[in-house]
mmCIF file of C-alpha atoms in Angstrom:
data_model
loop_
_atom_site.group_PDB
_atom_site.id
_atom_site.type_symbol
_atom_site.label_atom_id
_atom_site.label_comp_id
_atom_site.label_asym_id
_atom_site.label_seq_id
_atom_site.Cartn_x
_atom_site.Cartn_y
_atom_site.Cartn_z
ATOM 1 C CA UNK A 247 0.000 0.000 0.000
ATOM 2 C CA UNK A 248 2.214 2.576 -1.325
ATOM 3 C CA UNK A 249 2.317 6.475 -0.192
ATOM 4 C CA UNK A 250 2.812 9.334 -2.442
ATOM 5 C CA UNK A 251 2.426 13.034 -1.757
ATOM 6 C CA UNK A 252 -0.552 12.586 1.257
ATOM 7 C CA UNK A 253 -3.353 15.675 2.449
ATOM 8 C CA UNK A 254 -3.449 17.141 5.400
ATOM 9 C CA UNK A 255 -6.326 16.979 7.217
ATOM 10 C CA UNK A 256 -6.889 20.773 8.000
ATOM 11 C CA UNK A 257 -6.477 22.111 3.870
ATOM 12 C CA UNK A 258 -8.638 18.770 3.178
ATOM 13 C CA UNK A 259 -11.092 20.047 5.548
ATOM 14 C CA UNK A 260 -11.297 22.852 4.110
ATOM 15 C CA UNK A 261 -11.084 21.938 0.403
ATOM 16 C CA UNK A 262 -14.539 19.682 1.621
ATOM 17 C CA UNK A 263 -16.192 22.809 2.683
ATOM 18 C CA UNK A 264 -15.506 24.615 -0.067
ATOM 19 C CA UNK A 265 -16.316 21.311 -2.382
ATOM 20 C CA UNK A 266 -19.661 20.945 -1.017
ATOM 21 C CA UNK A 267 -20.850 24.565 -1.919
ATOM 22 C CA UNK A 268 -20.327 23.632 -5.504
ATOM 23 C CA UNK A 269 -21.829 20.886 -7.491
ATOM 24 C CA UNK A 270 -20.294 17.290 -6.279
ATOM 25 C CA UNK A 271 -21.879 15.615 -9.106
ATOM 26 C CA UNK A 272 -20.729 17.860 -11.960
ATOM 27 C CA UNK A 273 -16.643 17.475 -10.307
ATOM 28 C CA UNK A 274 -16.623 13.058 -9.637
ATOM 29 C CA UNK A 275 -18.200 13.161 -13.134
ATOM 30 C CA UNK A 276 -15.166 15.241 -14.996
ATOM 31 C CA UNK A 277 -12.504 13.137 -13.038
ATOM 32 C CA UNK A 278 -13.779 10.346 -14.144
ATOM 33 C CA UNK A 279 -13.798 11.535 -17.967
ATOM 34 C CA UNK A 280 -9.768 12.760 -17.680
ATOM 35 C CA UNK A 281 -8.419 9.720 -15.881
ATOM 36 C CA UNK A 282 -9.127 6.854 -18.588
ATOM 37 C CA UNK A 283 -6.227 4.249 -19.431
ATOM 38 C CA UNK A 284 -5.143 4.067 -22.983
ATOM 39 C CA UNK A 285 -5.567 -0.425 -22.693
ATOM 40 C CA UNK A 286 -3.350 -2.377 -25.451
ATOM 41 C CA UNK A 287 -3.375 -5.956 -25.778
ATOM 42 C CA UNK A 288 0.946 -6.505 -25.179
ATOM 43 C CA UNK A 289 1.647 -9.190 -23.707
ATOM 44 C CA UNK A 290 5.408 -7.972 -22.349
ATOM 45 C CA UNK A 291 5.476 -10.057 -19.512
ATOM 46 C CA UNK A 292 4.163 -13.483 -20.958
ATOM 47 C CA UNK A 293 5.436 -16.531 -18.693
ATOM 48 C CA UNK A 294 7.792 -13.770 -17.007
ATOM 49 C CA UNK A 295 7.449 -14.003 -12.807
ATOM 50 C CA UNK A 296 6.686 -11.004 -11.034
ATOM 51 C CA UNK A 297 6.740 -9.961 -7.414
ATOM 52 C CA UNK A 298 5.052 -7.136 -5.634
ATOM 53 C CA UNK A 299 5.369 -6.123 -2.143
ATOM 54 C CA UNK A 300 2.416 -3.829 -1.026
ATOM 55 C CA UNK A 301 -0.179 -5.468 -3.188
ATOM 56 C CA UNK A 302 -3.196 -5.692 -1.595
ATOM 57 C CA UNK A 303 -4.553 -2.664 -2.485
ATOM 58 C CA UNK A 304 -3.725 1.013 -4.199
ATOM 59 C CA UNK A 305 -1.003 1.169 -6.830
ATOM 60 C CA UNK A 306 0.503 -2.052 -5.732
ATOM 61 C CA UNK A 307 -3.013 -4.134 -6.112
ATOM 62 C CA UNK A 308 -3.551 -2.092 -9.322
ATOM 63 C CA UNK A 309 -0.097 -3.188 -11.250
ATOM 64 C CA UNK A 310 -0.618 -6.915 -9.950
ATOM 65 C CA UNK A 311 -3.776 -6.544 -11.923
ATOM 66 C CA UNK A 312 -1.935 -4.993 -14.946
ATOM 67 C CA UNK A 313 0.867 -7.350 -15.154
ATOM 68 C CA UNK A 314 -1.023 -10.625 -14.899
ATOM 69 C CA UNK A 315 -3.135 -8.890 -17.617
ATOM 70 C CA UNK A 316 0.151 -8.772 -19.921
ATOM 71 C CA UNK A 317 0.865 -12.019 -18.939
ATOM 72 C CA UNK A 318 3.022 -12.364 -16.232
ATOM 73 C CA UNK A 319 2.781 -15.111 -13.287
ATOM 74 C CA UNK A 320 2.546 -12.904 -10.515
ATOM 75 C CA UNK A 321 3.159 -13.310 -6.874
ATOM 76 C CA UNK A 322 2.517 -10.855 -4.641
ATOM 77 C CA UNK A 323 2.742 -9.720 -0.306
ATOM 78 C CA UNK A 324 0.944 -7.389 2.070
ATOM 79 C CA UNK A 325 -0.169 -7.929 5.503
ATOM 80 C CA UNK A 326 -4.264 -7.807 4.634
ATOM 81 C CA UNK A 327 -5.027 -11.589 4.384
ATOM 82 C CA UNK A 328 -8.490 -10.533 3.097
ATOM 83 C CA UNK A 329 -7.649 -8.136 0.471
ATOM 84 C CA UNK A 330 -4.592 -10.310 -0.717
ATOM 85 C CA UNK A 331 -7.194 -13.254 -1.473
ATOM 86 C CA UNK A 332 -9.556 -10.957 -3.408
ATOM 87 C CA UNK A 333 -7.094 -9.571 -5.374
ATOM 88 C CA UNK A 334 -5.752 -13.104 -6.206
ATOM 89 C CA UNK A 335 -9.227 -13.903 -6.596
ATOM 90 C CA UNK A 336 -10.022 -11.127 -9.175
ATOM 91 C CA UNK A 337 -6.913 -11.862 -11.542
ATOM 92 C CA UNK A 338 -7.702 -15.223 -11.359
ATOM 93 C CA UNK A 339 -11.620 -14.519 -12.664
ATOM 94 C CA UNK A 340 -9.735 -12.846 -15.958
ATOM 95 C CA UNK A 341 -7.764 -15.871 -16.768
ATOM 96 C CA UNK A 342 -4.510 -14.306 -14.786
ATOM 97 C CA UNK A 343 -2.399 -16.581 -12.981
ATOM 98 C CA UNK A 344 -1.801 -14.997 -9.365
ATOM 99 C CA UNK A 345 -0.515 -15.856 -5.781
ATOM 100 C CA UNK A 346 -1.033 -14.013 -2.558
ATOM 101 C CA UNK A 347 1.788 -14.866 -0.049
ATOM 102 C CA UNK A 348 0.707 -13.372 3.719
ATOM 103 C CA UNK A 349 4.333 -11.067 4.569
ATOM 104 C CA UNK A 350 5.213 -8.136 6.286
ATOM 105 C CA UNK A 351 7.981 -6.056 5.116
ATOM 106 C CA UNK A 352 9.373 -4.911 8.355
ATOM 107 C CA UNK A 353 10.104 -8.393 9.391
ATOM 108 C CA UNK A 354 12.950 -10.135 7.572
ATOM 109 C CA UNK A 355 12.215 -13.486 8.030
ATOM 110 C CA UNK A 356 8.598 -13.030 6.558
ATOM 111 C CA UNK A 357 10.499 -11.003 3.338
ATOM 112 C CA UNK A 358 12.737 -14.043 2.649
ATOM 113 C CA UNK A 359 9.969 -16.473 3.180
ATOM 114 C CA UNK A 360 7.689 -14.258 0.659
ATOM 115 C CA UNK A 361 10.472 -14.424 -2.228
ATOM 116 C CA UNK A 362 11.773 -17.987 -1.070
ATOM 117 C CA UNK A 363 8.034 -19.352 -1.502
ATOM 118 C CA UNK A 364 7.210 -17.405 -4.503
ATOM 119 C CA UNK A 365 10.146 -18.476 -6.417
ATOM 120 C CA UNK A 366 9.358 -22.089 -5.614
ATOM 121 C CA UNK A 367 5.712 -21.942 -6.898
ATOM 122 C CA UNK A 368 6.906 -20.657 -10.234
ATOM 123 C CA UNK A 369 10.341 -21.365 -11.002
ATOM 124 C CA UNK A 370 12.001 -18.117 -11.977
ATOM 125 C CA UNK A 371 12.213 -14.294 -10.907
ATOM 126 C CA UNK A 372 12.127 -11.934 -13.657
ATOM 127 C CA UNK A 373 10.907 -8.719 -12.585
ATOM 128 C CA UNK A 374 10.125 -6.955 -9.046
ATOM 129 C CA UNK A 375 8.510 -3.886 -8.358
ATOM 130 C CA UNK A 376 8.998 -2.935 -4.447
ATOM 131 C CA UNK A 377 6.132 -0.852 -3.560
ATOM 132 C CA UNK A 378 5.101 -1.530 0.028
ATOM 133 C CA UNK A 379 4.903 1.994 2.670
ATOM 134 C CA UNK A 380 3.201 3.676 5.213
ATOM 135 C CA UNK A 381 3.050 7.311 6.628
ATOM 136 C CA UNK A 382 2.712 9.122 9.283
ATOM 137 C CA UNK A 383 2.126 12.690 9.948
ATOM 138 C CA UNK A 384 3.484 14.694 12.884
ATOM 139 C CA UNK A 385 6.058 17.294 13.866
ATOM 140 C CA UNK A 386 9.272 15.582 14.206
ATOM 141 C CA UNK A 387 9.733 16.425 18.182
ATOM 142 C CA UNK A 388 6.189 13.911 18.502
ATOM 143 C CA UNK A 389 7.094 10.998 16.674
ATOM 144 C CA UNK A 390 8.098 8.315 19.165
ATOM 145 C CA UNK A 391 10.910 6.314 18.238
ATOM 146 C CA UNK A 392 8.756 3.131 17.813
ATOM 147 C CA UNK A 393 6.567 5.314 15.174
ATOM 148 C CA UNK A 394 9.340 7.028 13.627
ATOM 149 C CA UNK A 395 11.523 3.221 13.171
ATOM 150 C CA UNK A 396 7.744 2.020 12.060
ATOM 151 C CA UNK A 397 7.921 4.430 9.000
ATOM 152 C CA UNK A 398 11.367 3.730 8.502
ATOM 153 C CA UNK A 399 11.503 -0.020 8.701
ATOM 154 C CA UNK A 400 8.595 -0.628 6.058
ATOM 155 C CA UNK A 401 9.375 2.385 3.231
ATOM 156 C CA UNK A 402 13.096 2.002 3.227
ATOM 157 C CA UNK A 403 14.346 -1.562 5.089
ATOM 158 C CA UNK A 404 11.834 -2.947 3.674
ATOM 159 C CA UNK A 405 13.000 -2.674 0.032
ATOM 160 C CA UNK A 406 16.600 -3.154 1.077
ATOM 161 C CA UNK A 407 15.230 -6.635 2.540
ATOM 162 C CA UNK A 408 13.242 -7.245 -0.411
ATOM 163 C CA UNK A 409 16.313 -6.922 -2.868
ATOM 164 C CA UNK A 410 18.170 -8.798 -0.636
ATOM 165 C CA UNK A 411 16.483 -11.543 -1.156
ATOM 166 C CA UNK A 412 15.262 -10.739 -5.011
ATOM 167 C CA UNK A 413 18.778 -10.399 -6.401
ATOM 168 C CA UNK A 414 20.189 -13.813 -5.687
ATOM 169 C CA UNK A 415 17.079 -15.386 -7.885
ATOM 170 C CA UNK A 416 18.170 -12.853 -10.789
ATOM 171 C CA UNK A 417 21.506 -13.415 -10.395
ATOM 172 C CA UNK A 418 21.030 -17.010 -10.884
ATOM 173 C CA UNK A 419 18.991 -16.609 -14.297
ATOM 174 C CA UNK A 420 21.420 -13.653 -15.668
ATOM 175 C CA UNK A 421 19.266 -10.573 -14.914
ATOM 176 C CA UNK A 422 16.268 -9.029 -14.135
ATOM 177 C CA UNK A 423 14.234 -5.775 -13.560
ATOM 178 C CA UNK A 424 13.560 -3.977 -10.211
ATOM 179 C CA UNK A 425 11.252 -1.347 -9.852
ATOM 180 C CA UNK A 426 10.805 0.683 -6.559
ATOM 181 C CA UNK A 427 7.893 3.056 -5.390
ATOM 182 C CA UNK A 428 9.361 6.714 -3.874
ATOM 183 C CA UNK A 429 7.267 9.253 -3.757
ATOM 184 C CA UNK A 430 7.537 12.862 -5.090
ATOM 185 C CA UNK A 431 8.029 13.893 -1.275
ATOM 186 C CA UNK A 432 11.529 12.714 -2.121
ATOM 187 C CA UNK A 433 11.957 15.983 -4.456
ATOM 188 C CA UNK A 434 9.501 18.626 -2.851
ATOM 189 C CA UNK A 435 7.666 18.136 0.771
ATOM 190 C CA UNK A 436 6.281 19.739 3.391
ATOM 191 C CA UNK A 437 5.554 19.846 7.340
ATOM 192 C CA UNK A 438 4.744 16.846 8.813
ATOM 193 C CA UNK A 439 6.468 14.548 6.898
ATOM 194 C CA UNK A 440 9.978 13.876 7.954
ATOM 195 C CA UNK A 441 10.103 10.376 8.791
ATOM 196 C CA UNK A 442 8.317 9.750 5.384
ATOM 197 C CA UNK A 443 10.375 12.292 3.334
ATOM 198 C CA UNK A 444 13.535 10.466 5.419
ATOM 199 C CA UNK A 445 12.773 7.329 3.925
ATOM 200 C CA UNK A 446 11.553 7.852 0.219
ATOM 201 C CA UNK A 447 14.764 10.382 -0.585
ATOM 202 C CA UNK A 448 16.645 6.964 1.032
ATOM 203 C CA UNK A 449 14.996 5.086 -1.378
ATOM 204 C CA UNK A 450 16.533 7.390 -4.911
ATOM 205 C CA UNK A 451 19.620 6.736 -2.848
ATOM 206 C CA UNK A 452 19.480 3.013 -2.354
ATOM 207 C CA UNK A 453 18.242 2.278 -6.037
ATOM 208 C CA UNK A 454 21.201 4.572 -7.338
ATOM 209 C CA UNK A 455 24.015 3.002 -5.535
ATOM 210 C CA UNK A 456 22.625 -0.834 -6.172
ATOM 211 C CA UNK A 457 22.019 0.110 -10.032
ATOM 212 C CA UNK A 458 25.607 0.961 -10.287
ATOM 213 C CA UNK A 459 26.121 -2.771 -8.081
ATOM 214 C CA UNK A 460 24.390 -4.651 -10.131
ATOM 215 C CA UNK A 461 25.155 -2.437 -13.783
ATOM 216 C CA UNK A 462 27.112 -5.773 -15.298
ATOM 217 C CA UNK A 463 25.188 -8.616 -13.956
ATOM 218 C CA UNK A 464 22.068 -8.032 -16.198
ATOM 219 C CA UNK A 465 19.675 -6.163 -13.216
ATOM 220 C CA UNK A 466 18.157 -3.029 -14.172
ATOM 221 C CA UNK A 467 16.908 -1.026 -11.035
ATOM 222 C CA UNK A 468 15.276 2.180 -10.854
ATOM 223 C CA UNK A 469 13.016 4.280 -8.696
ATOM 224 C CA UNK A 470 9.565 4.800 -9.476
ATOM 225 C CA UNK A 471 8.590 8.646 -8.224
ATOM 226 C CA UNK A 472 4.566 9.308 -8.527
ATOM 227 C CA UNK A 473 2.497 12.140 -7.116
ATOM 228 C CA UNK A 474 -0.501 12.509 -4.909
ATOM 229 C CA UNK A 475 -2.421 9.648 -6.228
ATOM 230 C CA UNK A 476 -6.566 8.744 -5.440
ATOM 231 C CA UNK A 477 -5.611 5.569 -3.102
ATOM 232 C CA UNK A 478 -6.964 4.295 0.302
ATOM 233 C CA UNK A 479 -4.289 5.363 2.115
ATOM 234 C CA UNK A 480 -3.986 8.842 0.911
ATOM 235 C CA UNK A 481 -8.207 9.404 1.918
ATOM 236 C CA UNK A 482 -7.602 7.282 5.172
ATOM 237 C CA UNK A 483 -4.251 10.170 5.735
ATOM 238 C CA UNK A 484 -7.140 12.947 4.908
ATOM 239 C CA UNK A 485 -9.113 11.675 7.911
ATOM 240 C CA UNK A 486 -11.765 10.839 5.259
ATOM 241 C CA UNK A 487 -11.483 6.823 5.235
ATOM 242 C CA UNK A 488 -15.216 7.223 6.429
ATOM 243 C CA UNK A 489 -16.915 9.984 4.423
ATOM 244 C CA UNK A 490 -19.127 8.991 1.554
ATOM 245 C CA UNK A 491 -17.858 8.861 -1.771
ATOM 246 C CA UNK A 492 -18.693 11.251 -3.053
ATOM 247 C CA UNK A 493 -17.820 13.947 -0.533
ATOM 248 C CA UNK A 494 -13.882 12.651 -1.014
ATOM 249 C CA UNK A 495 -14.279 12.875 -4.911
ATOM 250 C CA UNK A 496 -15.425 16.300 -4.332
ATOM 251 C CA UNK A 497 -12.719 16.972 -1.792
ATOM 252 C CA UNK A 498 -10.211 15.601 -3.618
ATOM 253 C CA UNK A 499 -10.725 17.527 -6.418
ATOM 254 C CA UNK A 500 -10.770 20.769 -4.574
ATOM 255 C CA UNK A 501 -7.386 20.394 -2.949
ATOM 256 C CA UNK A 502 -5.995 19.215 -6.843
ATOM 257 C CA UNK A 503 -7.054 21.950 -8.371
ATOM 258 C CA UNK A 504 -5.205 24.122 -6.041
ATOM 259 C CA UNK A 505 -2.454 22.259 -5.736
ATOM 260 C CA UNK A 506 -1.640 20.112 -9.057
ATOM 261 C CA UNK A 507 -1.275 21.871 -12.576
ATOM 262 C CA UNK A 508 -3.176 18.897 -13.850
ATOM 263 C CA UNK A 509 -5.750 20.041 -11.459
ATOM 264 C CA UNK A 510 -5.993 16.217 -10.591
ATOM 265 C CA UNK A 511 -4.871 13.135 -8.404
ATOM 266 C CA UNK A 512 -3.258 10.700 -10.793
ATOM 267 C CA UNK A 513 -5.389 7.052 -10.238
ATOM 268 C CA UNK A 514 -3.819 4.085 -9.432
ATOM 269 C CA UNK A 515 -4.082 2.324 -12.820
ATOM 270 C CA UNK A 516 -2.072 5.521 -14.414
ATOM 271 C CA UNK A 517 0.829 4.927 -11.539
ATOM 272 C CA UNK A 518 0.964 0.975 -12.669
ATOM 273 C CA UNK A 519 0.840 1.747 -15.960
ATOM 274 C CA UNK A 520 4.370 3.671 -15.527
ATOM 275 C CA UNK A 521 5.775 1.219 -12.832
ATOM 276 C CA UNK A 522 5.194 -2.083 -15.724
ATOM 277 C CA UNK A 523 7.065 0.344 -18.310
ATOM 278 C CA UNK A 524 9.840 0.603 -15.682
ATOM 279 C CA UNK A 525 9.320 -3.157 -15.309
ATOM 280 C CA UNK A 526 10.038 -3.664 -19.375
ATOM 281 C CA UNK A 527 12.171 -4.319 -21.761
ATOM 282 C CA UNK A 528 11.346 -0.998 -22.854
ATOM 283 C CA UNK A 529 13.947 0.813 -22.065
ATOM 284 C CA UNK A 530 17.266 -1.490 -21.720
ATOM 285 C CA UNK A 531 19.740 1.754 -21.358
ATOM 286 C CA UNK A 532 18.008 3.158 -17.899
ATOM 287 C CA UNK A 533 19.411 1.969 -14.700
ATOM 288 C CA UNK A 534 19.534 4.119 -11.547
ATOM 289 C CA UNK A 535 16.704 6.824 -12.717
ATOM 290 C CA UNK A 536 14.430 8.538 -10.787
ATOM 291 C CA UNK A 537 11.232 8.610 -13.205
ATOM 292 C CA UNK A 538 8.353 11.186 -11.879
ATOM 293 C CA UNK A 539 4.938 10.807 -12.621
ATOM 294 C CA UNK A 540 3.226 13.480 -10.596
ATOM 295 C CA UNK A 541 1.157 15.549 -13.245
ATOM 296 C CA UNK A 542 3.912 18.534 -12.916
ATOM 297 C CA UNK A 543 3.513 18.990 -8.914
ATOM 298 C CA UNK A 544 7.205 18.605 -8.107
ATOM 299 C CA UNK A 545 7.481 20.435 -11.635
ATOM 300 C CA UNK A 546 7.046 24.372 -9.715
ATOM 301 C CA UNK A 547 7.451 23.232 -6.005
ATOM 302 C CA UNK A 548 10.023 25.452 -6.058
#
C-alpha cells in the first residue's frame, strides 16, 4: 500500500467545505472523464514471474492486476489476508495466474519467506517492483521512536530486505528488472512529513548506488517517483477513510485543483501503468533513474 504526496487533514477540511458549496456531481463526473487508461493488448510479460510487495490494495493491487493482464505469473505480499485473497481472486476470474503470499515487510524473516516461496511456486524471478509503505504525519519532536523506526523499517528496510532476497534469484537466471515506489516527497515536501520524506529520498539513494552494483550482472533497477495519487491510504491520511464517496471525490478535487497543474490526483491504474514500463524491456539503457509521474507537482514546487 504505497504512499505518495498525502493531504493534510486541516487544507482537506477545508477543500470539503468549499467542495460541497459547488456541485459534487458535476466534479466526480469530470474526473472520471480525464483519468481513462489508454488499454493495449501486449503481452510484455508473458510466462515472465513477477513480485510485488504492497499489493493488496492502491497502486501495488492495481499493477498486480496490470501485469497478470500482460501475462506475467505474478506473486505478490501485504499484511491484509483478506484483500490479498480478493485480489488473487479477481486476476484469477480474468484468466490471470496470481498468488497471494501473507508477509510483512518490516520483518525479515517473513520477506525471505515471501520471495523464497514465490520463487518455488513458479520457477524463476524476472521482474520486481517494491512498492510496500506507510506514513505518518506529525512534527518531528512527537514521533516516538517506535513510530518514527515504524515508518522507517517498512518504506526504506523494507525494500533493502526485499532486494536482498530478489537479487540472488536474478543473479542465478542472468538478470532481471527492479522497480521501486518513492514518492515525489523525495523531491519537494512539506511539514509533517519527515520520517516519510527520510525514507523515500533513502529510497533514490538506495536504487542509485545498487544500479551501479548490479550495472554488469544483467539487473536493471530504478526508482519509481509518482504524485498525490486517489488511493486508500492517501483518503484514510485525509481523515476521510469514512466519508461517503462522493464527498472525497469532491474533496479531492478541490485540494488538486489548487495544488496540481493537472488540477488532478493521478489514479492508481495511471501509476501501474508507468511502474510495468519501468518493469520492461522498454527501455534497456536506464538503470539508476528517478522517473516522476506526478502531473507537474514537483514540476514548480520550487
Amino acid at each position: 500500500m504505497p504512499a505518495n504526496t498525502i493531504l493534510d487533514r486541516r487544507t482537506m477540511i477545508a477543500m470539503t467545505a468549499a467542495a460541497l458549496g459547488g456541485t459534487v456531481s458535476g466534479c466526480s463526473q469530470q474526473a472520471k472523464s480525464s483519468t481513462a487508461i489508454n488499454t493495449t493488448h501486449r503481452r510484455r510479460f508473458e510466462n515472465k514471474v513477477v513480485l510485488i510487495t504492497g499489493a493488496t490494495s492502491g497502486i501495488g493491487r492495481a499493477a498486480a492486476i496490470a501485469f497478470a493482464a500482460e501475462g506475467a505469473k505474478v506473486a505478490f505480499c501485504g499484511r491484509r489476508e483478506n484483500l490479498g485473497r480478493e485480489v488473487e481472486a479477481e486476476i484469477k476470474s480474468q484468466h490471470g495466474e496470481a498468488c497471494y503470499i501473507r508477509a510483512d515487510v518490516r520483518d525479515e524473516s517473513s520477506v525471505k519467506t515471501f520471495v523464497d516461496h514465490a520463487v518455488q511456486h513458479y520457477g524463476r524471478l524476472d521482474v520486481a517492483f517494491n512498492n510496500a509503505g506507510i506514513t505518518l504525519e506529525k512534527p518531528l519532536h512527537e514521533y516516538t521512536s517506535a513510530e518514527w523506526n515504524n515508518v522507517l523499517n517498512t518504506n526504506l528496510r523494507g525494500v533493502f530486505l526485499a532486494m536482498k532476497y530478489e537479487i540472488p534469484y536474478m543473479l542465478g537466471t542472468g538478470g532481471g528488472n527492479i522497480v521501486v515506489t518513492s514518492s515525489s516527497n523525495a523531491i519537494a515536501t512539506t511539514e509533517g512529513r519527515s520520517a516519510y520524506t527520510a525514507s523515500k529520498r533513502g529510497l533514490v539513494g538506495l536504487v542509485q548506488s545498487a544500479a551501479l552494483d548490479y550495472v554488469d550482472k544483467g539487473i536493471r533497477i530504478n526508482t519509481l517517483i509518482p504524485g498525490t495519487t486517489d488511493t486508500a491510504l492517501v483518503r484514510r491520511v485525509a481523515h476521510m477513510e469514512n466519508a461517503p464517496d462522493v464527498v472525497w471525490e469532491a474533496a479531492q478535487h478541490q485540494w488538486a485543483k489548487a495544488h496540481v497543474p493537472m488540477k488532478r490526483m493521478a489514479t492508481p491504474q495511471e501509476i501501474a501503468a508507468f511502474a510495468l514500463a519501468l518493469a520492461s524491456d522498454d527501455f534497456p539503457y536506464m538503470t539508476g533513474a528517478q522517473m516522476v509521474i506526478d502531473g507537474g507537482k514537483t514540476a514548480r514546487a520550487g
